Amino acid sequence: MLSSCLKTLLLKTLLDFTNWHKVSHTATLASLKFRAKIQDDEAAANLASLIINSSHQKSAKFSGYLSVGCLAVMGALATSAAHADSVLGVELSPAVCKLNPYMGNLRQCIEGNPMTVNFYRVANQPCSNSRYSMSPLQEKITSKVIPDGNIRKNIWQQYGRCSGLSTPNYFRTITSLASQLKLPKELSSGRSYRFTSSGLSRQLLSLNPGMKPNSFNFFCQKNSAGQSVLTYINVCYDNNGRFAQCATRSYACPSQFLIDGNY
C-alpha cells in the first residue's frame, strides 16, 4: 500500500500539474480518483516523476495525453525484478478515449484506432541524452501502432532514452513486438463484450505460443455505471523478445470486466 507521505506527495504533484495546465474540473477529479487507487509505491513514484519531468510541455494535445496516458507507468509493476527485461504497454483505445474525454484530440481517438502501443520499457539500462530522430518512412510505419507524433516523442523521452537503443532501433522493436503479438478478435471488433479474466487469459495463451500465464497484466477503469472496463494490457518479455514472467502480478481488474470496442 502507498505510504501516507507518498500519497500526499503524489496527489499534490498531480494537483499542481493539472492546475498548471488548467484541465477541466470534472476531468481532473475523475483522473485523480483513479490515480489514487494505484497500490504500488514504485509505480506511484514513477507516475509523480513523469508528471514533474513533463510539466514544461505546452501542447494541449500532449498535455491531454500526459494527464491520463501516464497510467502506462503502471508497467513499472512488471519491470523491477530479474524476470522480465522489458514490458510493452497496449492501450485499448476505444475504452480509454471514451472514459477520458479530454484525450479526444489524440490521433488514436480521432481516427478510431482499436489498439495503440502506449509505452515500451526496458529494464536496467542507463539513460542517455539521445534526441528523438526517425526517418519519415519509419515515422509512417510506427504511426500504425503509435498514431500520435507527440506521444511518440514522449515515449522516447520517458522510456526510449533509457532502453539502451537508438531511436530507430527502439521503435523498430516496438513495431516488431506489436506485430507479433496476437490479441483476441473481440478486442478490435468495434463491439462490446463481457469477459472473465481467466477467459481472456486462456485466449492470449492459445494465440501466442510461448506465452506464460504470468506474462501479462490487465488494467481496468470504471465507467459511469460503475462497471470495470479493460483499458490496458501490459506484456512482459526477456531480452531476446520472448515472452517472460512479469516481476509482479497486477490485480487492477476484477474477475469479470467489459471490453468496450465502441467509439
C-alpha positions as YAML, in Angstrom:
chain: A
units: angstrom
residues:
- id: 1
  name: MET
  ca: [0.00, 0.00, 0.00]
- id: 2
  name: LEU
  ca: [1.13, 3.56, -0.56]
- id: 3
  name: SER
  ca: [2.64, 5.29, 2.45]
- id: 4
  name: SER
  ca: [0.69, 8.33, 3.64]
- id: 5
  name: CYS
  ca: [3.68, 10.53, 2.81]
- id: 6
  name: LEU
  ca: [3.89, 9.25, -0.77]
- id: 7
  name: LYS
  ca: [0.12, 9.60, -1.22]
- id: 8
  name: THR
  ca: [0.34, 13.22, -0.15]
- id: 9
  name: LEU
  ca: [3.28, 13.92, -2.47]
- id: 10
  name: LEU
  ca: [1.61, 12.19, -5.42]
- id: 11
  name: LEU
  ca: [-1.72, 13.97, -5.03]
- id: 12
  name: LYS
  ca: [-0.01, 17.34, -4.52]
- id: 13
  name: THR
  ca: [2.09, 16.81, -7.65]
- id: 14
  name: LEU
  ca: [-0.97, 15.84, -9.67]
- id: 15
  name: LEU
  ca: [-2.91, 18.86, -8.43]
- id: 16
  name: ASP
  ca: [-0.05, 21.23, -9.23]
- id: 17
  name: PHE
  ca: [0.30, 19.76, -12.69]
- id: 18
  name: THR
  ca: [-3.38, 19.85, -13.58]
- id: 19
  name: ASN
  ca: [-3.74, 23.40, -12.25]
- id: 20
  name: TRP
  ca: [-0.78, 24.49, -14.36]
- id: 21
  name: HIS
  ca: [-2.46, 23.11, -17.47]
- id: 22
  name: LYS
  ca: [-5.94, 24.34, -16.48]
- id: 23
  name: VAL
  ca: [-7.56, 20.93, -17.05]
- id: 24
  name: SER
  ca: [-11.34, 20.93, -16.64]
- id: 25
  name: HIS
  ca: [-12.59, 20.47, -13.08]
- id: 26
  name: THR
  ca: [-14.60, 17.35, -13.84]
- id: 27
  name: ALA
  ca: [-11.87, 15.60, -15.78]
- id: 28
  name: THR
  ca: [-9.31, 16.43, -13.11]
- id: 29
  name: LEU
  ca: [-11.38, 14.93, -10.30]
- id: 30
  name: ALA
  ca: [-12.05, 11.74, -12.26]
- id: 31
  name: SER
  ca: [-8.36, 11.41, -13.13]
- id: 32
  name: LEU
  ca: [-7.21, 11.97, -9.55]
- id: 33
  name: LYS
  ca: [-9.68, 9.46, -8.13]
- id: 34
  name: PHE
  ca: [-8.41, 6.77, -10.48]
- id: 35
  name: ARG
  ca: [-4.74, 7.50, -9.84]
- id: 36
  name: ALA
  ca: [-5.30, 7.36, -6.09]
- id: 37
  name: LYS
  ca: [-6.13, 3.67, -6.47]
- id: 38
  name: ILE
  ca: [-2.63, 2.76, -7.66]
- id: 39
  name: GLN
  ca: [-1.29, 0.50, -4.92]
- id: 40
  name: ASP
  ca: [2.40, 0.23, -5.72]
- id: 41
  name: ASP
  ca: [4.98, 2.64, -4.27]
- id: 42
  name: GLU
  ca: [7.36, 2.37, -7.20]
- id: 43
  name: ALA
  ca: [4.62, 2.89, -9.78]
- id: 44
  name: ALA
  ca: [3.28, 5.87, -7.87]
- id: 45
  name: ALA
  ca: [6.73, 7.41, -7.53]
- id: 46
  name: ASN
  ca: [7.37, 6.95, -11.23]
- id: 47
  name: LEU
  ca: [3.98, 8.49, -12.01]
- id: 48
  name: ALA
  ca: [4.83, 11.57, -9.96]
- id: 49
  name: SER
  ca: [8.26, 11.75, -11.58]
- id: 50
  name: LEU
  ca: [6.79, 11.54, -15.09]
- id: 51
  name: ILE
  ca: [4.39, 14.39, -14.37]
- id: 52
  name: ILE
  ca: [7.11, 16.58, -12.85]
- id: 53
  name: ASN
  ca: [9.54, 15.94, -15.69]
- id: 54
  name: SER
  ca: [6.88, 16.58, -18.33]
- id: 55
  name: SER
  ca: [5.27, 19.69, -16.84]
- id: 56
  name: HIS
  ca: [7.12, 22.04, -19.20]
- id: 57
  name: GLN
  ca: [5.22, 20.72, -22.23]
- id: 58
  name: LYS
  ca: [2.67, 23.27, -23.51]
- id: 59
  name: SER
  ca: [0.89, 21.45, -26.34]
- id: 60
  name: ALA
  ca: [-2.80, 20.95, -25.50]
- id: 61
  name: LYS
  ca: [-2.81, 17.62, -27.28]
- id: 62
  name: PHE
  ca: [0.35, 16.50, -25.49]
- id: 63
  name: SER
  ca: [-0.84, 17.58, -22.07]
- id: 64
  name: GLY
  ca: [-4.08, 15.68, -22.58]
- id: 65
  name: TYR
  ca: [-2.05, 12.52, -23.09]
- id: 66
  name: LEU
  ca: [0.14, 13.18, -20.09]
- id: 67
  name: SER
  ca: [-2.94, 13.72, -17.94]
- id: 68
  name: VAL
  ca: [-4.06, 10.11, -18.32]
- id: 69
  name: GLY
  ca: [-1.59, 8.33, -20.57]
- id: 70
  name: CYS
  ca: [0.91, 8.22, -17.75]
- id: 71
  name: LEU
  ca: [-1.25, 5.44, -16.36]
- id: 72
  name: ALA
  ca: [1.05, 3.40, -18.57]
- id: 73
  name: VAL
  ca: [3.63, 3.85, -15.83]
- id: 74
  name: MET
  ca: [1.83, 1.02, -14.10]
- id: 75
  name: GLY
  ca: [4.12, -1.02, -16.34]
- id: 76
  name: ALA
  ca: [6.70, -0.40, -13.61]
- id: 77
  name: LEU
  ca: [4.91, -3.18, -11.74]
- id: 78
  name: ALA
  ca: [6.39, -5.62, -14.21]
- id: 79
  name: THR
  ca: [9.98, -4.48, -14.66]
- id: 80
  name: SER
  ca: [11.74, -4.30, -11.32]
- id: 81
  name: ALA
  ca: [12.96, -7.85, -10.75]
- id: 82
  name: ALA
  ca: [15.16, -10.32, -12.63]
- id: 83
  name: HIS
  ca: [12.19, -11.74, -14.53]
- id: 84
  name: ALA
  ca: [11.06, -9.58, -17.42]
- id: 85
  name: ASP
  ca: [13.66, -7.47, -19.20]
- id: 86
  name: SER
  ca: [11.06, -5.35, -20.98]
- id: 87
  name: VAL
  ca: [7.35, -4.53, -20.94]
- id: 88
  name: LEU
  ca: [5.12, -3.50, -23.84]
- id: 89
  name: GLY
  ca: [2.03, -1.50, -22.92]
- id: 90
  name: VAL
  ca: [-1.04, -1.93, -25.14]
- id: 91
  name: GLU
  ca: [-3.87, 0.60, -24.83]
- id: 92
  name: LEU
  ca: [-7.41, -0.41, -25.75]
- id: 93
  name: SER
  ca: [-8.09, 2.99, -27.29]
- id: 94
  name: PRO
  ca: [-11.91, 2.92, -27.66]
- id: 95
  name: ALA
  ca: [-12.34, 2.38, -23.92]
- id: 96
  name: VAL
  ca: [-9.57, 4.80, -22.92]
- id: 97
  name: CYS
  ca: [-10.84, 7.57, -25.23]
- id: 98
  name: LYS
  ca: [-14.42, 7.17, -24.04]
- id: 99
  name: LEU
  ca: [-13.58, 7.01, -20.33]
- id: 100
  name: ASN
  ca: [-11.27, 10.03, -20.57]
- id: 101
  name: PRO
  ca: [-12.96, 12.57, -22.89]
- id: 102
  name: TYR
  ca: [-10.14, 15.12, -22.52]
- id: 103
  name: MET
  ca: [-8.00, 12.71, -24.57]
- id: 104
  name: GLY
  ca: [-10.37, 13.16, -27.52]
- id: 105
  name: ASN
  ca: [-7.91, 15.25, -29.54]
- id: 106
  name: LEU
  ca: [-5.35, 12.44, -29.74]
- id: 107
  name: ARG
  ca: [-4.98, 10.77, -33.11]
- id: 108
  name: GLN
  ca: [-5.98, 7.30, -31.95]
- id: 109
  name: CYS
  ca: [-9.24, 8.75, -30.62]
- id: 110
  name: ILE
  ca: [-9.92, 10.85, -33.73]
- id: 111
  name: GLU
  ca: [-9.07, 8.06, -36.17]
- id: 112
  name: GLY
  ca: [-10.77, 5.30, -34.20]
- id: 113
  name: ASN
  ca: [-7.76, 3.03, -33.66]
- id: 114
  name: PRO
  ca: [-8.79, -0.15, -31.82]
- id: 115
  name: MET
  ca: [-5.41, -0.56, -30.10]
- id: 116
  name: THR
  ca: [-2.34, 1.61, -29.53]
- id: 117
  name: VAL
  ca: [1.09, 0.97, -28.04]
- id: 118
  name: ASN
  ca: [1.45, 3.45, -25.21]
- id: 119
  name: PHE
  ca: [4.89, 2.57, -23.85]
- id: 120
  name: TYR
  ca: [7.81, 0.17, -24.11]
- id: 121
  name: ARG
  ca: [10.11, -0.04, -21.13]
- id: 122
  name: VAL
  ca: [13.45, -1.86, -20.98]
- id: 123
  name: ALA
  ca: [14.75, -2.67, -17.51]
- id: 124
  name: ASN
  ca: [18.14, -1.83, -16.02]
- id: 125
  name: GLN
  ca: [19.57, 0.29, -18.84]
- id: 126
  name: PRO
  ca: [21.32, 3.66, -18.42]
- id: 127
  name: CYS
  ca: [19.55, 6.74, -19.72]
- id: 128
  name: SER
  ca: [21.14, 8.86, -22.44]
- id: 129
  name: ASN
  ca: [20.63, 12.33, -23.88]
- id: 130
  name: SER
  ca: [19.92, 10.95, -27.36]
- id: 131
  name: ARG
  ca: [17.42, 13.03, -29.30]
- id: 132
  name: TYR
  ca: [14.31, 11.69, -30.94]
- id: 133
  name: SER
  ca: [15.18, 11.11, -34.60]
- id: 134
  name: MET
  ca: [13.47, 8.88, -37.17]
- id: 135
  name: SER
  ca: [13.19, 8.89, -40.94]
- id: 136
  name: PRO
  ca: [9.83, 9.86, -42.49]
- id: 137
  name: LEU
  ca: [9.37, 6.25, -43.61]
- id: 138
  name: GLN
  ca: [9.88, 4.85, -40.13]
- id: 139
  name: GLU
  ca: [7.62, 7.55, -38.69]
- id: 140
  name: LYS
  ca: [4.90, 6.34, -41.06]
- id: 141
  name: ILE
  ca: [5.42, 2.70, -40.08]
- id: 142
  name: THR
  ca: [5.50, 3.48, -36.36]
- id: 143
  name: SER
  ca: [2.34, 5.60, -36.62]
- id: 144
  name: LYS
  ca: [0.38, 2.40, -37.27]
- id: 145
  name: VAL
  ca: [0.91, 1.38, -33.63]
- id: 146
  name: ILE
  ca: [1.56, 4.82, -32.08]
- id: 147
  name: PRO
  ca: [-0.55, 7.23, -34.16]
- id: 148
  name: ASP
  ca: [0.15, 10.49, -32.35]
- id: 149
  name: GLY
  ca: [3.52, 12.12, -33.06]
- id: 150
  name: ASN
  ca: [3.67, 13.94, -29.72]
- id: 151
  name: ILE
  ca: [3.06, 10.70, -27.89]
- id: 152
  name: ARG
  ca: [5.88, 9.02, -29.82]
- id: 153
  name: LYS
  ca: [8.24, 11.77, -28.71]
- id: 154
  name: ASN
  ca: [7.06, 11.49, -25.12]
- id: 155
  name: ILE
  ca: [7.52, 7.71, -25.11]
- id: 156
  name: TRP
  ca: [11.05, 8.20, -26.39]
- id: 157
  name: GLN
  ca: [11.81, 10.85, -23.78]
- id: 158
  name: GLN
  ca: [10.43, 8.82, -20.88]
- id: 159
  name: TYR
  ca: [11.36, 5.27, -21.92]
- id: 160
  name: GLY
  ca: [13.34, 5.14, -25.16]
- id: 161
  name: ARG
  ca: [16.31, 7.13, -23.88]
- id: 162
  name: CYS
  ca: [16.60, 4.57, -21.08]
- id: 163
  name: SER
  ca: [16.36, 1.49, -23.31]
- id: 164
  name: GLY
  ca: [19.97, 1.24, -24.49]
- id: 165
  name: LEU
  ca: [18.68, 1.51, -28.08]
- id: 166
  name: SER
  ca: [18.86, 4.22, -30.73]
- id: 167
  name: THR
  ca: [15.59, 5.88, -31.71]
- id: 168
  name: PRO
  ca: [15.19, 3.82, -34.91]
- id: 169
  name: ASN
  ca: [16.01, 0.52, -33.15]
- id: 170
  name: TYR
  ca: [13.76, 1.34, -30.20]
- id: 171
  name: PHE
  ca: [10.70, 1.98, -32.35]
- id: 172
  name: ARG
  ca: [11.62, -0.88, -34.69]
- id: 173
  name: THR
  ca: [11.47, -3.17, -31.65]
- id: 174
  name: ILE
  ca: [8.09, -1.76, -30.67]
- id: 175
  name: THR
  ca: [6.58, -2.33, -34.12]
- id: 176
  name: SER
  ca: [8.07, -5.82, -34.28]
- id: 177
  name: LEU
  ca: [6.71, -6.88, -30.88]
- id: 178
  name: ALA
  ca: [3.32, -5.29, -31.60]
- id: 179
  name: SER
  ca: [3.00, -7.01, -34.98]
- id: 180
  name: GLN
  ca: [3.84, -10.42, -33.49]
- id: 181
  name: LEU
  ca: [1.51, -10.11, -30.51]
- id: 182
  name: LYS
  ca: [-1.81, -11.81, -31.22]
- id: 183
  name: LEU
  ca: [-4.88, -10.47, -29.43]
- id: 184
  name: PRO
  ca: [-8.43, -11.89, -29.40]
- id: 185
  name: LYS
  ca: [-10.57, -10.58, -32.25]
- id: 186
  name: GLU
  ca: [-13.12, -9.26, -29.74]
- id: 187
  name: LEU
  ca: [-10.65, -6.54, -28.75]
- id: 188
  name: SER
  ca: [-10.81, -4.95, -32.21]
- id: 189
  name: SER
  ca: [-14.32, -5.89, -33.32]
- id: 190
  name: GLY
  ca: [-15.89, -2.50, -32.62]
- id: 191
  name: ARG
  ca: [-18.37, -4.12, -30.28]
- id: 192
  name: SER
  ca: [-18.65, -4.57, -26.53]
- id: 193
  name: TYR
  ca: [-18.26, -7.87, -24.70]
- id: 194
  name: ARG
  ca: [-18.23, -9.13, -21.14]
- id: 195
  name: PHE
  ca: [-15.14, -11.21, -20.39]
- id: 196
  name: THR
  ca: [-13.75, -13.08, -17.43]
- id: 197
  name: SER
  ca: [-10.11, -12.54, -16.61]
- id: 198
  name: SER
  ca: [-9.48, -16.28, -16.87]
- id: 199
  name: GLY
  ca: [-11.25, -16.47, -20.25]
- id: 200
  name: LEU
  ca: [-9.21, -13.65, -21.78]
- id: 201
  name: SER
  ca: [-6.04, -15.16, -20.32]
- id: 202
  name: ARG
  ca: [-6.79, -18.51, -21.97]
- id: 203
  name: GLN
  ca: [-7.30, -16.83, -25.33]
- id: 204
  name: LEU
  ca: [-4.00, -14.95, -25.07]
- id: 205
  name: LEU
  ca: [-2.14, -18.15, -24.19]
- id: 206
  name: SER
  ca: [-3.76, -20.01, -27.07]
- id: 207
  name: LEU
  ca: [-2.97, -17.29, -29.62]
- id: 208
  name: ASN
  ca: [0.64, -16.70, -28.55]
- id: 209
  name: PRO
  ca: [2.88, -19.79, -28.39]
- id: 210
  name: GLY
  ca: [5.48, -19.47, -25.65]
- id: 211
  name: MET
  ca: [3.40, -17.04, -23.60]
- id: 212
  name: LYS
  ca: [3.12, -17.94, -19.93]
- id: 213
  name: PRO
  ca: [0.14, -17.38, -17.60]
- id: 214
  name: ASN
  ca: [2.16, -14.67, -15.82]
- id: 215
  name: SER
  ca: [3.47, -12.94, -18.99]
- id: 216
  name: PHE
  ca: [0.81, -10.23, -18.94]
- id: 217
  name: ASN
  ca: [-1.16, -7.93, -16.66]
- id: 218
  name: PHE
  ca: [-4.62, -6.42, -17.13]
- id: 219
  name: PHE
  ca: [-5.64, -2.91, -16.05]
- id: 220
  name: CYS
  ca: [-9.21, -1.66, -15.75]
- id: 221
  name: GLN
  ca: [-11.04, 1.61, -15.14]
- id: 222
  name: LYS
  ca: [-14.64, 2.02, -14.00]
- id: 223
  name: ASN
  ca: [-17.21, 3.66, -16.27]
- id: 224
  name: SER
  ca: [-20.06, 5.94, -15.18]
- id: 225
  name: ALA
  ca: [-22.19, 2.89, -14.38]
- id: 226
  name: GLY
  ca: [-19.54, 1.55, -12.01]
- id: 227
  name: GLN
  ca: [-18.56, -1.29, -14.35]
- id: 228
  name: SER
  ca: [-14.92, -2.25, -14.74]
- id: 229
  name: VAL
  ca: [-13.67, -1.77, -18.32]
- id: 230
  name: LEU
  ca: [-10.40, -3.21, -19.65]
- id: 231
  name: THR
  ca: [-8.13, -0.31, -20.66]
- id: 232
  name: TYR
  ca: [-4.56, -1.65, -20.82]
- id: 233
  name: ILE
  ca: [-2.70, -4.92, -21.27]
- id: 234
  name: ASN
  ca: [0.99, -5.00, -20.34]
- id: 235
  name: VAL
  ca: [3.03, -7.83, -21.88]
- id: 236
  name: CYS
  ca: [6.41, -8.90, -20.48]
- id: 237
  name: TYR
  ca: [9.44, -10.08, -22.49]
- id: 238
  name: ASP
  ca: [13.03, -11.21, -21.97]
- id: 239
  name: ASN
  ca: [15.94, -9.50, -23.72]
- id: 240
  name: ASN
  ca: [15.55, -11.78, -26.74]
- id: 241
  name: GLY
  ca: [11.98, -10.73, -27.39]
- id: 242
  name: ARG
  ca: [10.49, -13.91, -25.95]
- id: 243
  name: PHE
  ca: [7.59, -13.87, -23.52]
- id: 244
  name: ALA
  ca: [8.79, -13.75, -19.92]
- id: 245
  name: GLN
  ca: [7.37, -13.81, -16.41]
- id: 246
  name: CYS
  ca: [6.23, -10.40, -15.18]
- id: 247
  name: ALA
  ca: [8.05, -9.44, -11.98]
- id: 248
  name: THR
  ca: [4.79, -8.55, -10.21]
- id: 249
  name: ARG
  ca: [1.23, -9.65, -10.85]
- id: 250
  name: SER
  ca: [-1.38, -6.91, -11.16]
- id: 251
  name: TYR
  ca: [-4.81, -7.12, -9.60]
- id: 252
  name: ALA
  ca: [-6.14, -3.96, -11.23]
- id: 253
  name: CYS
  ca: [-9.07, -5.81, -12.81]
- id: 254
  name: PRO
  ca: [-11.80, -7.90, -11.15]
- id: 255
  name: SER
  ca: [-12.57, -11.44, -12.24]
- id: 256
  name: GLN
  ca: [-15.12, -10.07, -14.77]
- id: 257
  name: PHE
  ca: [-14.92, -6.90, -16.83]
- id: 258
  name: LEU
  ca: [-16.15, -5.26, -20.03]
- id: 259
  name: ILE
  ca: [-14.27, -4.93, -23.30]
- id: 260
  name: ASP
  ca: [-15.64, -1.79, -24.91]
- id: 261
  name: GLY
  ca: [-14.77, -1.51, -28.59]
- id: 262
  name: ASN
  ca: [-17.26, 1.22, -29.45]
- id: 263
  name: TYR
  ca: [-16.20, 4.80, -30.08]
...
